[in-house]
PDB file of C-alpha atoms in Angstrom:
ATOM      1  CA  UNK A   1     -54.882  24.849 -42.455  1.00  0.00           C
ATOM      2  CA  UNK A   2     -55.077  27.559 -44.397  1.00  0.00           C
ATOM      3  CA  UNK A   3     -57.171  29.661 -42.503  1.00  0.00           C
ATOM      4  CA  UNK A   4     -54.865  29.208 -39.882  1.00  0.00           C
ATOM      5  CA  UNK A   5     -51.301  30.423 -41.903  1.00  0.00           C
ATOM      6  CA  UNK A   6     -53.517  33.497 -42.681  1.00  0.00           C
ATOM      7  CA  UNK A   7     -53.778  34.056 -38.993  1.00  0.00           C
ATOM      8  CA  UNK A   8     -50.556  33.130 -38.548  1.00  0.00           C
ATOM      9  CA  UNK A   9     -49.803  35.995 -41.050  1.00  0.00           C
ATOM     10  CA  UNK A  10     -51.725  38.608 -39.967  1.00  0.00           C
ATOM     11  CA  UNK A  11     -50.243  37.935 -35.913  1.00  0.00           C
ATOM     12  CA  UNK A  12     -47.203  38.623 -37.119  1.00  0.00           C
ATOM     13  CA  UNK A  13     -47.937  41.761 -39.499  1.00  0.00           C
ATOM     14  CA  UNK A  14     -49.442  42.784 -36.488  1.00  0.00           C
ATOM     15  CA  UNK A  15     -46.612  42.003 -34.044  1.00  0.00           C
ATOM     16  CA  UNK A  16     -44.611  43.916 -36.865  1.00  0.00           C
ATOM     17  CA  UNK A  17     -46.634  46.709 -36.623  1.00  0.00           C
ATOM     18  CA  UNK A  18     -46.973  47.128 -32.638  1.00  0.00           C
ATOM     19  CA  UNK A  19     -43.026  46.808 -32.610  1.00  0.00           C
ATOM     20  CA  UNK A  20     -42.483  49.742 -34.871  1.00  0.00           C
ATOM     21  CA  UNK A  21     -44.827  52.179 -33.197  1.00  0.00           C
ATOM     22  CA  UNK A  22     -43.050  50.588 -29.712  1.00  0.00           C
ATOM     23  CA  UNK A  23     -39.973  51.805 -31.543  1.00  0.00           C
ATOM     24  CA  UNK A  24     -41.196  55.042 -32.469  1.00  0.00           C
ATOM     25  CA  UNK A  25     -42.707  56.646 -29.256  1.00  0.00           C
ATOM     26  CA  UNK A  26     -39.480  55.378 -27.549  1.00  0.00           C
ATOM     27  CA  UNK A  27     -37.382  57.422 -29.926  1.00  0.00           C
ATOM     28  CA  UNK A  28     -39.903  60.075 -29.720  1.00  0.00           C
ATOM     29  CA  UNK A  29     -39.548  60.108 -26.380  1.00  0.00           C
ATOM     30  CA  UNK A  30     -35.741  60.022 -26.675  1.00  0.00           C
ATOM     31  CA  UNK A  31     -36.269  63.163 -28.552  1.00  0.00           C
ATOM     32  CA  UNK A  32     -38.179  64.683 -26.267  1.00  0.00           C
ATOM     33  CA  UNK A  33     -35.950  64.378 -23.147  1.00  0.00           C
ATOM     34  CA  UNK A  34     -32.734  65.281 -25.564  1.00  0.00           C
ATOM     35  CA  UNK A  35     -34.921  68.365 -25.932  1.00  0.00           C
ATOM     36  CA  UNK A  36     -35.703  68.968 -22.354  1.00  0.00           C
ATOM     37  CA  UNK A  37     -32.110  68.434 -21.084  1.00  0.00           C
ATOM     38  CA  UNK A  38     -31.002  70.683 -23.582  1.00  0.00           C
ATOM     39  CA  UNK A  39     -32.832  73.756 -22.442  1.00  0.00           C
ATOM     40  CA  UNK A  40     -32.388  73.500 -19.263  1.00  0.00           C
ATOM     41  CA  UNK A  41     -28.357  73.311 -19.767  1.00  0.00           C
ATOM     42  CA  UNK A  42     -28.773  76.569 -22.119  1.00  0.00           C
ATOM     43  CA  UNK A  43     -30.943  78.261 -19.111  1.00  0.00           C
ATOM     44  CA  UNK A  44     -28.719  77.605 -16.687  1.00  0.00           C
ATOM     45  CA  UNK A  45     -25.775  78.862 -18.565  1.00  0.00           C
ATOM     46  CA  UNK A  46     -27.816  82.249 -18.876  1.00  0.00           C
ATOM     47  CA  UNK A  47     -26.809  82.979 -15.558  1.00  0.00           C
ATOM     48  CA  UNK A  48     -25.665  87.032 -15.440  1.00  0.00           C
ATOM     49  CA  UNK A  49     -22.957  86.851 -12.807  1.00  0.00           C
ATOM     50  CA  UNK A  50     -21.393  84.166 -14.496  1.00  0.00           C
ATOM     51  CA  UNK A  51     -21.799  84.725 -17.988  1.00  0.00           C
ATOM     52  CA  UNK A  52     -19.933  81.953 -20.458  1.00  0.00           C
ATOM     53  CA  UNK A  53     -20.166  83.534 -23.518  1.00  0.00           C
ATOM     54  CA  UNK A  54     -18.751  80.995 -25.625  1.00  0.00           C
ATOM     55  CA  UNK A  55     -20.556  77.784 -24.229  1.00  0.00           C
ATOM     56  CA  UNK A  56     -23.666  79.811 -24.472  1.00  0.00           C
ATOM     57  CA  UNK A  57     -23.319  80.443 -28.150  1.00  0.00           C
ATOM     58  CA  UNK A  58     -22.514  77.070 -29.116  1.00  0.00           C
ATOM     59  CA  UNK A  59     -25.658  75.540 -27.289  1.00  0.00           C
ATOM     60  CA  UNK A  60     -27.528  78.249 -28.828  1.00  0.00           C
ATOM     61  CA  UNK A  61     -26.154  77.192 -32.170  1.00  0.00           C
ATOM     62  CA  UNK A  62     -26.340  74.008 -32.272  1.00  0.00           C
ATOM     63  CA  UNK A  63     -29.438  71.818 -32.360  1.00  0.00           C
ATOM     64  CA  UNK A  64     -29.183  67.736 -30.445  1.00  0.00           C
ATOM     65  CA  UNK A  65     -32.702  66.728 -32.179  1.00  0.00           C
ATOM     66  CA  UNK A  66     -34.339  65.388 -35.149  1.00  0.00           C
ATOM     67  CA  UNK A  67     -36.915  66.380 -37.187  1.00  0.00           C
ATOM     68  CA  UNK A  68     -40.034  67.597 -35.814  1.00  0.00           C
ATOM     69  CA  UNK A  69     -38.081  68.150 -32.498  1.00  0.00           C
ATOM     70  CA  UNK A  70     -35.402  69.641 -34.127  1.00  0.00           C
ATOM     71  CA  UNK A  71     -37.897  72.593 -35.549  1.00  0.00           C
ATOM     72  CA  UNK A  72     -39.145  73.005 -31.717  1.00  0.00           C
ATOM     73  CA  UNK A  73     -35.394  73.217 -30.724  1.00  0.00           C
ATOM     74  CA  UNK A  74     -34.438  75.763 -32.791  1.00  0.00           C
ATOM     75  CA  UNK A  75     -37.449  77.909 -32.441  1.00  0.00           C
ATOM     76  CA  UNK A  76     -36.938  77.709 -28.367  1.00  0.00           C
ATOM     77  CA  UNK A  77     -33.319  78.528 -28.863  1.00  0.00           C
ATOM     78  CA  UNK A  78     -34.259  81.824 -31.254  1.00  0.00           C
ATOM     79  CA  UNK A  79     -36.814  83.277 -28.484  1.00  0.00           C
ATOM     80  CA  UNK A  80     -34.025  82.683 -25.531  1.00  0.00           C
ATOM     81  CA  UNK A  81     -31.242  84.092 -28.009  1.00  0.00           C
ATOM     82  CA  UNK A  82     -33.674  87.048 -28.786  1.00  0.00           C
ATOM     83  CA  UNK A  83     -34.199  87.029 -24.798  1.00  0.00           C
ATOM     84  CA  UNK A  84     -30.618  86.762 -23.486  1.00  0.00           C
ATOM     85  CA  UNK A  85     -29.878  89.542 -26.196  1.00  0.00           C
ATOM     86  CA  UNK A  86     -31.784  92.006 -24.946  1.00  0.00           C
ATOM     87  CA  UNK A  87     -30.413  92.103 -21.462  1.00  0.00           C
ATOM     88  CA  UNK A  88     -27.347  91.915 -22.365  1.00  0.00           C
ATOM     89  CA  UNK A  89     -28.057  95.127 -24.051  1.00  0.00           C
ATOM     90  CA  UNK A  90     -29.299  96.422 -20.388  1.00  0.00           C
ATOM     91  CA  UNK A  91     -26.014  94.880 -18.644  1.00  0.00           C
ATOM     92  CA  UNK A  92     -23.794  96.766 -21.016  1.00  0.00           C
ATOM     93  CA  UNK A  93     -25.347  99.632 -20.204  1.00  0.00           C
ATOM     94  CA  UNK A  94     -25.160  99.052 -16.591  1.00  0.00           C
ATOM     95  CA  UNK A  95     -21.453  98.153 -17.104  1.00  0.00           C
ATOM     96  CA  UNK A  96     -20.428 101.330 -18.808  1.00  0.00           C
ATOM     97  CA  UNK A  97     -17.732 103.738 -17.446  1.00  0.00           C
ATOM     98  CA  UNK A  98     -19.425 106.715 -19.179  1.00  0.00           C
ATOM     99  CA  UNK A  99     -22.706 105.872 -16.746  1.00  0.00           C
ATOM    100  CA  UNK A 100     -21.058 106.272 -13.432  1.00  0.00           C
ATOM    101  CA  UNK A 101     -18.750 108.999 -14.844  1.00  0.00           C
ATOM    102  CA  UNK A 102     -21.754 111.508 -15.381  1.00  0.00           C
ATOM    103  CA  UNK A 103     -21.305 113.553 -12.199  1.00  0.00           C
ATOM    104  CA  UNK A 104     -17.602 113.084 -11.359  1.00  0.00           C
ATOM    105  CA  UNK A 105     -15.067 115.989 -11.083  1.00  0.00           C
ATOM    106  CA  UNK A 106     -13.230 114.355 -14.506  1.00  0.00           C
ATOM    107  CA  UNK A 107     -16.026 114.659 -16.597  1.00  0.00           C
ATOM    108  CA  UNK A 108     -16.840 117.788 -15.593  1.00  0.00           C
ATOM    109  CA  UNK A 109     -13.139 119.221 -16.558  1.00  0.00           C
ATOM    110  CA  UNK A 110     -13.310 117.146 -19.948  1.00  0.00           C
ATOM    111  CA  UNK A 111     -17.023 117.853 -21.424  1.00  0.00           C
ATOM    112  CA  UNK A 112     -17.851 121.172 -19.144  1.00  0.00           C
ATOM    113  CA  UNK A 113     -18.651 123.638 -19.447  1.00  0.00           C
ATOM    114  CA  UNK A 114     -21.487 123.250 -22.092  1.00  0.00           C
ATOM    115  CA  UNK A 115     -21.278 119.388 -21.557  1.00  0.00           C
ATOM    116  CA  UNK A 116     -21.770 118.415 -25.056  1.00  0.00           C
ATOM    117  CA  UNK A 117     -20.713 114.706 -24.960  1.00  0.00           C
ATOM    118  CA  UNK A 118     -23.150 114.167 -21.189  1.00  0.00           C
ATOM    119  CA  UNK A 119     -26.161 115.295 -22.684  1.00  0.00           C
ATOM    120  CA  UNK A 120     -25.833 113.251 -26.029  1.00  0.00           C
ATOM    121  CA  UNK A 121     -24.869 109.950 -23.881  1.00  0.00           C
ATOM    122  CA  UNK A 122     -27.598 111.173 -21.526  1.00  0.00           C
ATOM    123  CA  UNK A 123     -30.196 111.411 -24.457  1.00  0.00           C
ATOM    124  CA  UNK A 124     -29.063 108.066 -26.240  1.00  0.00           C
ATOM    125  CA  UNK A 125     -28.678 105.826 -23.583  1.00  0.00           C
ATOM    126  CA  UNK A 126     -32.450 106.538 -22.766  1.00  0.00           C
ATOM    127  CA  UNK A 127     -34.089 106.090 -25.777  1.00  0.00           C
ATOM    128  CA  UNK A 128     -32.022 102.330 -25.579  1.00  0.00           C
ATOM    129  CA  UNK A 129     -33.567 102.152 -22.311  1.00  0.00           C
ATOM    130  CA  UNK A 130     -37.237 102.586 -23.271  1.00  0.00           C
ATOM    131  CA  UNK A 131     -36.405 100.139 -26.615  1.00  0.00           C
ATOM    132  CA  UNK A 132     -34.676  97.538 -24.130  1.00  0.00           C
ATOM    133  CA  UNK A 133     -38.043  98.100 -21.822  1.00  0.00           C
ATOM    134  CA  UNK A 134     -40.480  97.365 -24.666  1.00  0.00           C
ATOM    135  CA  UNK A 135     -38.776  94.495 -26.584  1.00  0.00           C
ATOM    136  CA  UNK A 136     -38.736  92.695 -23.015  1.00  0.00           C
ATOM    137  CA  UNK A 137     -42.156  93.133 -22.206  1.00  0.00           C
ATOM    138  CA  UNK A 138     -43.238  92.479 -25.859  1.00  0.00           C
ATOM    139  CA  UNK A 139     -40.681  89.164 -25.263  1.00  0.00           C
ATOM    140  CA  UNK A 140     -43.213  88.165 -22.684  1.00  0.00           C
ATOM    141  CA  UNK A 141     -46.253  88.289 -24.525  1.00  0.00           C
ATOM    142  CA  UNK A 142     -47.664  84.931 -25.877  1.00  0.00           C
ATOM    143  CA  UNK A 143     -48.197  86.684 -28.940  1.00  0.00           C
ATOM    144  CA  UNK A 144     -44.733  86.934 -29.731  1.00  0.00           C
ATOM    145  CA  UNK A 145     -43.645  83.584 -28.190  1.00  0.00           C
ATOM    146  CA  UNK A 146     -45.588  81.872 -30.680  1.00  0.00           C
ATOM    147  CA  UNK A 147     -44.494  83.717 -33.508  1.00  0.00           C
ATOM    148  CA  UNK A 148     -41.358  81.770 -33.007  1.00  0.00           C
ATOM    149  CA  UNK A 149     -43.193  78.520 -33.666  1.00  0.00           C
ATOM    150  CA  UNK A 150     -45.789  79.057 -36.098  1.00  0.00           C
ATOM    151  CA  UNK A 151     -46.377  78.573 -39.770  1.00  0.00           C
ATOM    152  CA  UNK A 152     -44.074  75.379 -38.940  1.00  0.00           C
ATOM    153  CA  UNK A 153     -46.748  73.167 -39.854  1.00  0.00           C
ATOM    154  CA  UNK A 154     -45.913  71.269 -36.591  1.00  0.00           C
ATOM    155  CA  UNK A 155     -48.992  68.972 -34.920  1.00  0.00           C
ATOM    156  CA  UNK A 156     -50.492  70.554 -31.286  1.00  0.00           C
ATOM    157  CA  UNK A 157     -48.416  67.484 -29.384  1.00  0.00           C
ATOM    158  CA  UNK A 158     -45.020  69.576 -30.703  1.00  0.00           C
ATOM    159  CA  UNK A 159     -46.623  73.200 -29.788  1.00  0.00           C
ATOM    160  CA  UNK A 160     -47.165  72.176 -26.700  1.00  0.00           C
ATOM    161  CA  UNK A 161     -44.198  70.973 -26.132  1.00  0.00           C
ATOM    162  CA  UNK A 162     -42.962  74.577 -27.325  1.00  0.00           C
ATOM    163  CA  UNK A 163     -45.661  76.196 -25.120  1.00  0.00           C
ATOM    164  CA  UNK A 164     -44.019  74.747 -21.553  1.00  0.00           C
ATOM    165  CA  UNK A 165     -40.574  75.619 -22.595  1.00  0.00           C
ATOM    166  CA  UNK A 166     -41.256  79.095 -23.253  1.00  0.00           C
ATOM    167  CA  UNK A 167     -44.345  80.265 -22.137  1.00  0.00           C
ATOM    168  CA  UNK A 168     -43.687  82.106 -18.633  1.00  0.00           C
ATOM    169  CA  UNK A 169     -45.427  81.286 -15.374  1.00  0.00           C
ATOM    170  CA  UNK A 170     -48.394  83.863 -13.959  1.00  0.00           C
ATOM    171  CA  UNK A 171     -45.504  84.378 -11.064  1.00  0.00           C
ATOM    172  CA  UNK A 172     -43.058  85.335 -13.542  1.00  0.00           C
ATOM    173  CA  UNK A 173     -45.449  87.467 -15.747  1.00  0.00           C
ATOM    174  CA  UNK A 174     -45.872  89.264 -11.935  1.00  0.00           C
ATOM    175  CA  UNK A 175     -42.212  89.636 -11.229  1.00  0.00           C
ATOM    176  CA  UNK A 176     -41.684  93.796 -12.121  1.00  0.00           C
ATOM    177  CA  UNK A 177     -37.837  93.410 -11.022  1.00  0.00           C
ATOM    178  CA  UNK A 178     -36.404  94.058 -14.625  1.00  0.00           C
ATOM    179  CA  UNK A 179     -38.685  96.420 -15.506  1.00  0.00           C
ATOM    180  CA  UNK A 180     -38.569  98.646 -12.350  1.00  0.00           C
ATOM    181  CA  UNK A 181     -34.156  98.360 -12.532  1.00  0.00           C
ATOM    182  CA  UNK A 182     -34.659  99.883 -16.190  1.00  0.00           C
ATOM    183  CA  UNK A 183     -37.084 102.502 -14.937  1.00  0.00           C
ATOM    184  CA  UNK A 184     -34.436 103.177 -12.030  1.00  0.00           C
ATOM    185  CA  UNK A 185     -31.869 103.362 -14.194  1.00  0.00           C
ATOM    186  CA  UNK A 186     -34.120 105.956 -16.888  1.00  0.00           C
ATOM    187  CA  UNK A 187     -34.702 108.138 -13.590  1.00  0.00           C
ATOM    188  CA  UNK A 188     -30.919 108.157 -12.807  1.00  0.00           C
ATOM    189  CA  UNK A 189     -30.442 109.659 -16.044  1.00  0.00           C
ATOM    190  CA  UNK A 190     -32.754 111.904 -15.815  1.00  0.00           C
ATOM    191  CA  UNK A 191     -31.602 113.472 -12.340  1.00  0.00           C
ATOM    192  CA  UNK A 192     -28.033 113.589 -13.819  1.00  0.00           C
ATOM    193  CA  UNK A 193     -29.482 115.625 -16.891  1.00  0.00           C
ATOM    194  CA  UNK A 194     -31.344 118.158 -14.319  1.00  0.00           C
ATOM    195  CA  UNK A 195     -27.853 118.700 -12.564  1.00  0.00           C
ATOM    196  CA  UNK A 196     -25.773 119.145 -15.972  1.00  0.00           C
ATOM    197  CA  UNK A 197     -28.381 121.760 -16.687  1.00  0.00           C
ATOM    198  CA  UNK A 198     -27.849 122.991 -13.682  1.00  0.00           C
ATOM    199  CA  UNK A 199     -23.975 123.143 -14.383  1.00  0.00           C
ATOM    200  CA  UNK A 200     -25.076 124.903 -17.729  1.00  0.00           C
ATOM    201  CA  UNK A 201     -27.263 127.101 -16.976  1.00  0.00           C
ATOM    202  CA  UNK A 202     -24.577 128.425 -14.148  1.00  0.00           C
ATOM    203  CA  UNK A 203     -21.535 127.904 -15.968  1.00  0.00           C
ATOM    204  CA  UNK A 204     -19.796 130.848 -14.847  1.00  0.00           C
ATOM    205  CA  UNK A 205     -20.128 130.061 -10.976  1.00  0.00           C
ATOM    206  CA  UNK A 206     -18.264 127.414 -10.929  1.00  0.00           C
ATOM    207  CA  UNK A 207     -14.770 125.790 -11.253  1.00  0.00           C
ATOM    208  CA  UNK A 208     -12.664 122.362 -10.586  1.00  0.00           C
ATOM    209  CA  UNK A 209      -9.966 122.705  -8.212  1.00  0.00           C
ATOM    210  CA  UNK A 210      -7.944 119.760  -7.226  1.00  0.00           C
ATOM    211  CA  UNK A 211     -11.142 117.309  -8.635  1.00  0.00           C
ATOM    212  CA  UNK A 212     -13.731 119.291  -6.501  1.00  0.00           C
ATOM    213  CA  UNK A 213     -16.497 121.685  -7.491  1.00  0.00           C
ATOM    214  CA  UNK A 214     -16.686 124.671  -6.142  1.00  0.00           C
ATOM    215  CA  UNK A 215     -19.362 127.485  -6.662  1.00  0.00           C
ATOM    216  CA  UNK A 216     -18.577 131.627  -6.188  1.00  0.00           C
ATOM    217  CA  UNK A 217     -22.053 131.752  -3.662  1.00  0.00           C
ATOM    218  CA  UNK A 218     -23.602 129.337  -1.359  1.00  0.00           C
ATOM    219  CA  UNK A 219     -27.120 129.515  -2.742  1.00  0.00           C
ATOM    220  CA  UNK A 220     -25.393 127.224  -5.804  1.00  0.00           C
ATOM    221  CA  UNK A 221     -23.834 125.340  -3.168  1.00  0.00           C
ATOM    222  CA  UNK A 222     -27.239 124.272  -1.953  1.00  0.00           C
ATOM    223  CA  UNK A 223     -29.167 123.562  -4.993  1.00  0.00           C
ATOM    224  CA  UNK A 224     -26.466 121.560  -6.198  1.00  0.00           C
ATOM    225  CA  UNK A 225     -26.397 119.529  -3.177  1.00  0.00           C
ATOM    226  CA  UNK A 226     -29.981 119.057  -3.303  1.00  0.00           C
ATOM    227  CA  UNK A 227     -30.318 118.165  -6.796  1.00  0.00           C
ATOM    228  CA  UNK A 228     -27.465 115.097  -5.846  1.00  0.00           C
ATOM    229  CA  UNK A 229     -29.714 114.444  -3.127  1.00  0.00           C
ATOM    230  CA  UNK A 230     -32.113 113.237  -5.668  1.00  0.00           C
ATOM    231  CA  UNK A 231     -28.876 110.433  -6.958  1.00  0.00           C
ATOM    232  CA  UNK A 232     -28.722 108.942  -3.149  1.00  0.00           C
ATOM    233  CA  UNK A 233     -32.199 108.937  -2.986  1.00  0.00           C
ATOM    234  CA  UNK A 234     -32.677 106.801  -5.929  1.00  0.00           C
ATOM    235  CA  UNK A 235     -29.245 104.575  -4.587  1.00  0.00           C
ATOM    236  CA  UNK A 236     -31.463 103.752  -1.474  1.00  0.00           C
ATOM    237  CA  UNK A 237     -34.497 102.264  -3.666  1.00  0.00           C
TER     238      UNK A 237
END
């Protein structure tokens, strides 16, 4: 009899046992999907034609999961907020009045004729450029990824976990679109700083009249027009 309440005992530490770790990879795995739904709501709100600013920053601020989760929440949400951050940078840029106001008659008449103001936006907004250009490619390196995540003591099962939320496809490490709309952009620039100098350098030829350019000799006429060729040119890219 007494061999069989000790059996009796141990079936039932062991029923104990199995229904705690039953218990704890179901709320693991509770954890997990809380995770998994959450990212994907925070990457879908990352949409650039219809920014929400204010959801965005509370997902990004708030974390949904517990403990080891929790650290592999926060540390996804850091690298998207470093991410989203960073273009945002580039789409202010894009969005600024003082870009598409280089070459117009206006801004000729306010910052010619030695165009002070142009070449200091010209000069600052591409050294942003070339810093917006590097922090996103050094974004996509696995290097820096997984600086987000490590030193957290976490176990592999958790990196992982980190790894296929963040780390980017081969496809994606292949797509050159952001890259090549920043090195438009950097050319752009650049063309509008050769016809400033232009304006500069010739100062005395020309005037505004009724928010047109006009030069004292055709030969100015021409090389203007072809340096603003070089502006459609990169339009048509």
């Amino acid at each position: 009899m007494k061999k069989k309440h000790i059996f009796i005992i141990i079936g039932v530490i062991i029923g104990i046992i199995a229904a705690i770790l039953t218990f704890t990879v179901l709320k693991d795995l509770g954890e997990e999907k809380k995770l998994k739904q959450e990212i994907d709501e925070v990457v879908d709100l990352l949409d650039f034609e219809n920014l929400k600013m204010t959801e965005i920053e509370a997902k990004l601020n708030r974390t949904v999961t517990n403990n080891d989760y929790k650290i592999v929440e926060k540390a996804i949400k850091q690298y998207l907020s470093d991410s989203f951050n960073v273009m945002m940078e580039f789409t202010e840029i894009l969005n600024d009045e003082q870009l598409t106001n280089i070459l117009t008659a206006e801004n000729y008449k306010q910052d010619g004729k030695e165009f002070t103001n142009t070449k200091k936006y010209i000069s600052e907004t591409k050294s942003k450029l070339e810093n917006i250009k590097n922090e996103y490619q050094n974004l996509l390196t696995e290097d820096k990824i997984m600086s987000y995540i490590n030193n957290k003591n976490l176990d592999s099962y958790y990196i992982d976990i980190y790894k296929d939320q963040t780390i980017p496809e081969k496809e994606d490490l292949e797509d050159q679109s952001v890259q090549n709309s920043i090195d438009d952009l950097i050319n752009l620039l650049n063309t509008s700083s050769k016809i400033i100098d232009f304006l500069i350098q010739n100062k005395t030829e020309w005037i505004i009249e009724k928010d047109q350019i006009l030069f004292k000799n055709n030969n100015l006429i021409d090389e203007y027009n072809r340096l603003l060729s070089g502006i459609q040119e990169l339009d048509e890219l």
